[in-house]
Amino acid sequence: AQSVTQLGSHVSVSEGALVLLRCNYSSSVPPYLFWYVQYPNQGLQLLLKYTSAATLVKGINGFEAEFKKSETSFHLTKPSAHMSDAAEYFCAVSVGGTSYGKLTFGQGTILTVHP
Amino acid sequence: DAGITQSPRHKVTETGTPVTLRCHQTENHRYMYWYRQDPGHGLRLIHYSYGVKDTDKGEVSDGYSVSRSKTEDFLLTLESATSSQTSVYFCAAKGGGSSNEKLFFGSGTQLSVL
């Protein structure tokens, strides 16, 4: 079975500062990894995904994540935070085979951006 | 929301009453999922469907049942609601069975069981 751990339930940064949201996964088989974002009172939207094509993945809104197999990590970064980045972020893992694409989510990290 | 509509958006009910949440999609997605979101737990899978009348349990299925009689509709039923089922419920869907495809989410149903 696979699992995801997000380190830090709350992260606070200043506008213009680096954003770093941490995600570690556990999987016995090569995983597919995702970052989703949730704005208040909305469903989740895909930011980016890793599907083994490239270890550095670029997503929407200037976010990127790097898959590091040796560290079992898939941390999300953005060089310069914007007020509109304030939201909750979820890391998720899926595996192939007959899993029907079911996702296992981390606990979520709430990002606050200060002026 | 990629054509995924959840109803109702908010519901307050009493312990012991049955509750049905509806998910309707217009994109002919084959795979549909019900998740619940709770603080500190992220989203947890309740049930999922891989086709009409084909459903299976997720990690937190106790106390819930689902039905899918048409491609576009996926119903989640709480047979006898309990306070522990107070949560935000999200429906999601995707077209293919590949594990690297993204899910499309509805806007959620806030359920309060008093």
GROMACS .gro file of C-alpha atoms in nm:
model
  229
    1ALA     CA    1   0.000   0.000   0.000
    2GLN     CA    2   0.111   0.353  -0.064
    3SER     CA    3   0.106   0.654   0.166
    4VAL     CA    4   0.192   1.022   0.166
    5THR     CA    5   0.319   1.247   0.442
    6GLN     CA    6   0.316   1.623   0.415
    7LEU     CA    7   0.550   1.791   0.660
    8GLY     CA    8   0.390   2.097   0.812
    9SER     CA    9   0.016   2.150   0.824
   10HIS     CA   10   0.066   2.528   0.797
   11VAL     CA   11   0.330   2.725   0.609
   12SER     CA   12   0.349   3.103   0.617
   13VAL     CA   13   0.560   3.312   0.379
   14SER     CA   14   0.589   3.674   0.278
   15GLU     CA   15   0.487   3.787  -0.066
   16GLY     CA   16   0.785   3.746  -0.298
   17ALA     CA   17   0.952   3.481  -0.083
   18LEU     CA   18   1.028   3.123  -0.179
   19VAL     CA   19   0.750   2.870  -0.127
   20LEU     CA   20   0.853   2.520  -0.022
   21LEU     CA   21   0.592   2.257   0.064
   22ARG     CA   22   0.724   1.917   0.161
   23CYS     CA   23   0.591   1.578   0.059
   24ASN     CA   24   0.732   1.232   0.123
   25TYR     CA   25   0.578   0.916  -0.011
   26SER     CA   26   0.592   0.547   0.051
   27SER     CA   27   0.526   0.298  -0.224
   28SER     CA   28   0.644  -0.053  -0.300
   29VAL     CA   29   0.617   0.008  -0.673
   30PRO     CA   30   0.706   0.310  -0.889
   31PRO     CA   31   0.456   0.579  -0.802
   32TYR     CA   32   0.273   0.850  -0.986
   33LEU     CA   33   0.277   1.168  -0.779
   34PHE     CA   34   0.050   1.470  -0.789
   35TRP     CA   35   0.009   1.809  -0.629
   36TYR     CA   36  -0.342   1.950  -0.607
   37VAL     CA   37  -0.452   2.291  -0.482
   38GLN     CA   38  -0.777   2.380  -0.310
   39TYR     CA   39  -0.902   2.736  -0.288
   40PRO     CA   40  -1.166   2.819  -0.025
   41ASN     CA   41  -1.505   2.657  -0.087
   42GLN     CA   42  -1.387   2.489  -0.404
   43GLY     CA   43  -1.286   2.144  -0.519
   44LEU     CA   44  -0.930   2.042  -0.590
   45GLN     CA   45  -0.741   2.140  -0.904
   46LEU     CA   46  -0.432   1.971  -1.042
   47LEU     CA   47  -0.111   2.176  -1.013
   48LEU     CA   48   0.129   1.922  -1.158
   49LYS     CA   49   0.205   1.553  -1.180
   50TYR     CA   50   0.504   1.321  -1.203
   51THR     CA   51   0.464   1.022  -1.430
   52SER     CA   52   0.829   0.912  -1.470
   53ALA     CA   53   0.901   1.112  -1.784
   54ALA     CA   54   1.115   1.375  -1.608
   55THR     CA   55   1.213   1.421  -1.247
   56LEU     CA   56   1.161   1.799  -1.251
   57VAL     CA   57   0.800   1.876  -1.323
   58LYS     CA   58   0.663   2.220  -1.403
   59GLY     CA   59   0.303   2.302  -1.331
   60ILE     CA   60   0.062   2.588  -1.347
   61ASN     CA   61   0.102   2.925  -1.175
   62GLY     CA   62   0.482   2.899  -1.161
   63PHE     CA   63   0.496   2.594  -0.937
   64GLU     CA   64   0.735   2.306  -0.987
   65ALA     CA   65   0.828   1.987  -0.805
   66GLU     CA   66   1.122   1.751  -0.816
   67PHE     CA   67   1.094   1.377  -0.779
   68LYS     CA   68   1.381   1.236  -0.573
   69LYS     CA   69   1.365   0.860  -0.554
   70SER     CA   70   1.656   0.831  -0.309
   71GLU     CA   71   1.476   1.059  -0.065
   72THR     CA   72   1.123   0.937  -0.153
   73SER     CA   73   1.028   1.302  -0.182
   74PHE     CA   74   0.826   1.521  -0.415
   75HIS     CA   75   0.853   1.872  -0.271
   76LEU     CA   76   0.661   2.162  -0.427
   77THR     CA   77   0.834   2.495  -0.482
   78LYS     CA   78   0.768   2.838  -0.624
   79PRO     CA   79   1.044   3.100  -0.641
   80SER     CA   80   0.827   3.398  -0.552
   81ALA     CA   81   0.500   3.376  -0.362
   82HIS     CA   82   0.196   3.577  -0.464
   83MET     CA   83  -0.102   3.663  -0.252
   84SER     CA   84  -0.319   3.455  -0.483
   85ASP     CA   85  -0.118   3.143  -0.390
   86ALA     CA   86  -0.286   3.131  -0.049
   87ALA     CA   87  -0.471   2.799  -0.045
   88GLU     CA   88  -0.447   2.444   0.081
   89TYR     CA   89  -0.213   2.211  -0.105
   90PHE     CA   90  -0.235   1.834  -0.122
   91CYS     CA   91   0.025   1.584  -0.230
   92ALA     CA   92  -0.113   1.255  -0.361
   93VAL     CA   93   0.019   0.921  -0.485
   94SER     CA   94  -0.118   0.661  -0.719
   95VAL     CA   95   0.017   0.335  -0.852
   96GLY     CA   96  -0.041   0.145  -1.170
   97GLY     CA   97  -0.184  -0.198  -1.225
   98THR     CA   98  -0.543  -0.258  -1.122
   99SER     CA   99  -0.571   0.029  -0.879
  100TYR     CA  100  -0.824   0.206  -1.105
  101GLY     CA  101  -0.636   0.530  -1.056
  102LYS     CA  102  -0.727   0.567  -0.691
  103LEU     CA  103  -0.537   0.847  -0.522
  104THR     CA  104  -0.400   0.845  -0.168
  105PHE     CA  105  -0.373   1.198  -0.034
  106GLY     CA  106  -0.152   1.359   0.225
  107GLN     CA  107  -0.295   1.556   0.514
  108GLY     CA  108  -0.270   1.889   0.335
  109THR     CA  109  -0.067   2.205   0.393
  110ILE     CA  110  -0.232   2.543   0.430
  111LEU     CA  111  -0.021   2.815   0.272
  112THR     CA  112  -0.059   3.167   0.403
  113VAL     CA  113   0.100   3.458   0.215
  114HIS     CA  114   0.163   3.782   0.403
  115PRO     CA  115   0.192   4.121   0.230
  116ASP     CA  116  -1.522   2.165  -1.213
  117ALA     CA  117  -1.511   1.996  -1.557
  118GLY     CA  118  -1.883   1.928  -1.563
  119ILE     CA  119  -1.913   1.771  -1.218
  120THR     CA  120  -2.205   1.888  -1.007
  121GLN     CA  121  -2.267   1.783  -0.649
  122SER     CA  122  -2.600   1.820  -0.473
  123PRO     CA  123  -2.688   1.938  -0.224
  124ARG     CA  124  -2.403   2.182  -0.152
  125HIS     CA  125  -2.494   2.197   0.215
  126LYS     CA  126  -2.701   1.967   0.433
  127VAL     CA  127  -2.782   1.949   0.801
  128THR     CA  128  -2.939   1.631   0.928
  129GLU     CA  129  -3.000   1.443   1.249
  130THR     CA  130  -2.830   1.133   1.378
  131GLY     CA  131  -2.997   0.817   1.255
  132THR     CA  132  -3.152   0.959   0.941
  133PRO     CA  133  -3.062   0.839   0.592
  134VAL     CA  134  -2.884   1.081   0.363
  135THR     CA  135  -2.807   1.060  -0.008
  136LEU     CA  136  -2.555   1.279  -0.183
  137ARG     CA  137  -2.558   1.304  -0.559
  138CYS     CA  138  -2.275   1.349  -0.807
  139HIS     CA  139  -2.362   1.425  -1.168
  140GLN     CA  140  -2.110   1.452  -1.451
  141THR     CA  141  -2.156   1.553  -1.810
  142GLU     CA  142  -1.822   1.439  -1.960
  143ASN     CA  143  -1.896   1.067  -1.987
  144HIS     CA  144  -1.612   0.981  -1.746
  145ARG     CA  145  -1.596   0.610  -1.673
  146TYR     CA  146  -1.433   0.631  -1.330
  147MET     CA  147  -1.591   0.811  -1.036
  148TYR     CA  148  -1.490   0.847  -0.674
  149TRP     CA  149  -1.628   0.968  -0.344
  150TYR     CA  150  -1.386   1.121  -0.094
  151ARG     CA  151  -1.438   1.281   0.244
  152GLN     CA  152  -1.221   1.567   0.365
  153ASP     CA  153  -1.147   1.616   0.733
  154PRO     CA  154  -0.891   1.845   0.899
  155GLY     CA  155  -0.565   1.665   0.956
  156HIS     CA  156  -0.664   1.372   0.736
  157GLY     CA  157  -0.663   1.520   0.388
  158LEU     CA  158  -0.899   1.338   0.155
  159ARG     CA  159  -0.985   0.975   0.213
  160LEU     CA  160  -1.149   0.748  -0.039
  161ILE     CA  161  -1.492   0.616   0.056
  162HIS     CA  162  -1.604   0.425  -0.255
  163TYR     CA  163  -1.529   0.431  -0.623
  164SER     CA  164  -1.682   0.312  -0.946
  165TYR     CA  165  -1.513   0.178  -1.258
  166GLY     CA  166  -1.828   0.155  -1.465
  167VAL     CA  167  -2.205   0.137  -1.450
  168LYS     CA  168  -2.304  -0.093  -1.163
  169ASP     CA  169  -1.934  -0.161  -1.091
  170THR     CA  170  -1.830  -0.025  -0.754
  171ASP     CA  171  -1.584  -0.107  -0.481
  172LYS     CA  172  -1.486   0.002  -0.134
  173GLY     CA  173  -1.222   0.255  -0.042
  174GLU     CA  174  -1.035   0.293   0.284
  175VAL     CA  175  -1.323   0.446   0.488
  176SER     CA  176  -1.631   0.271   0.350
  177ASP     CA  177  -1.799   0.164   0.676
  178GLY     CA  178  -2.143   0.325   0.709
  179TYR     CA  179  -2.158   0.424   0.342
  180SER     CA  180  -2.301   0.267   0.030
  181VAL     CA  181  -2.297   0.379  -0.333
  182SER     CA  182  -2.486   0.316  -0.650
  183ARG     CA  183  -2.420   0.389  -1.015
  184SER     CA  184  -2.708   0.303  -1.243
  185LYS     CA  185  -2.606   0.549  -1.515
  186THR     CA  186  -2.265   0.671  -1.632
  187GLU     CA  187  -2.341   1.027  -1.532
  188ASP     CA  188  -2.468   0.971  -1.177
  189PHE     CA  189  -2.287   0.836  -0.871
  190LEU     CA  190  -2.485   0.837  -0.547
  191LEU     CA  191  -2.343   0.815  -0.196
  192THR     CA  192  -2.579   0.703   0.080
  193LEU     CA  193  -2.536   0.720   0.453
  194GLU     CA  194  -2.786   0.461   0.570
  195SER     CA  195  -2.804   0.596   0.924
  196ALA     CA  196  -2.604   0.912   0.968
  197THR     CA  197  -2.374   0.953   1.267
  198SER     CA  198  -2.191   1.258   1.400
  199SER     CA  199  -1.860   1.107   1.286
  200GLN     CA  200  -1.985   1.144   0.930
  201THR     CA  201  -1.993   1.521   0.959
  202SER     CA  202  -1.749   1.616   0.686
  203VAL     CA  203  -1.702   1.771   0.344
  204TYR     CA  204  -1.768   1.520   0.070
  205PHE     CA  205  -1.608   1.546  -0.272
  206CYS     CA  206  -1.694   1.362  -0.587
  207ALA     CA  207  -1.425   1.316  -0.852
  208ALA     CA  208  -1.414   1.162  -1.196
  209LYS     CA  209  -1.184   1.078  -1.485
  210GLY     CA  210  -1.217   0.920  -1.820
  211GLY     CA  211  -0.952   0.652  -1.831
  212GLY     CA  212  -0.822   0.393  -1.590
  213SER     CA  213  -0.461   0.498  -1.618
  214SER     CA  214  -0.317   0.588  -1.282
  215ASN     CA  215  -0.135   0.892  -1.417
  216GLU     CA  216  -0.449   1.073  -1.527
  217LYS     CA  217  -0.574   1.364  -1.324
  218LEU     CA  218  -0.902   1.367  -1.139
  219PHE     CA  219  -1.168   1.632  -1.190
  220PHE     CA  220  -1.339   1.736  -0.869
  221GLY     CA  221  -1.679   1.873  -0.784
  222SER     CA  222  -1.720   2.167  -0.548
  223GLY     CA  223  -1.807   1.954  -0.247
  224THR     CA  224  -2.101   1.893  -0.012
  225GLN     CA  225  -2.078   2.017   0.345
  226LEU     CA  226  -2.268   1.766   0.562
  227SER     CA  227  -2.343   1.828   0.927
  228VAL     CA  228  -2.493   1.549   1.137
  229LEU     CA  229  -2.636   1.677   1.465
   0.00000   0.00000   0.00000
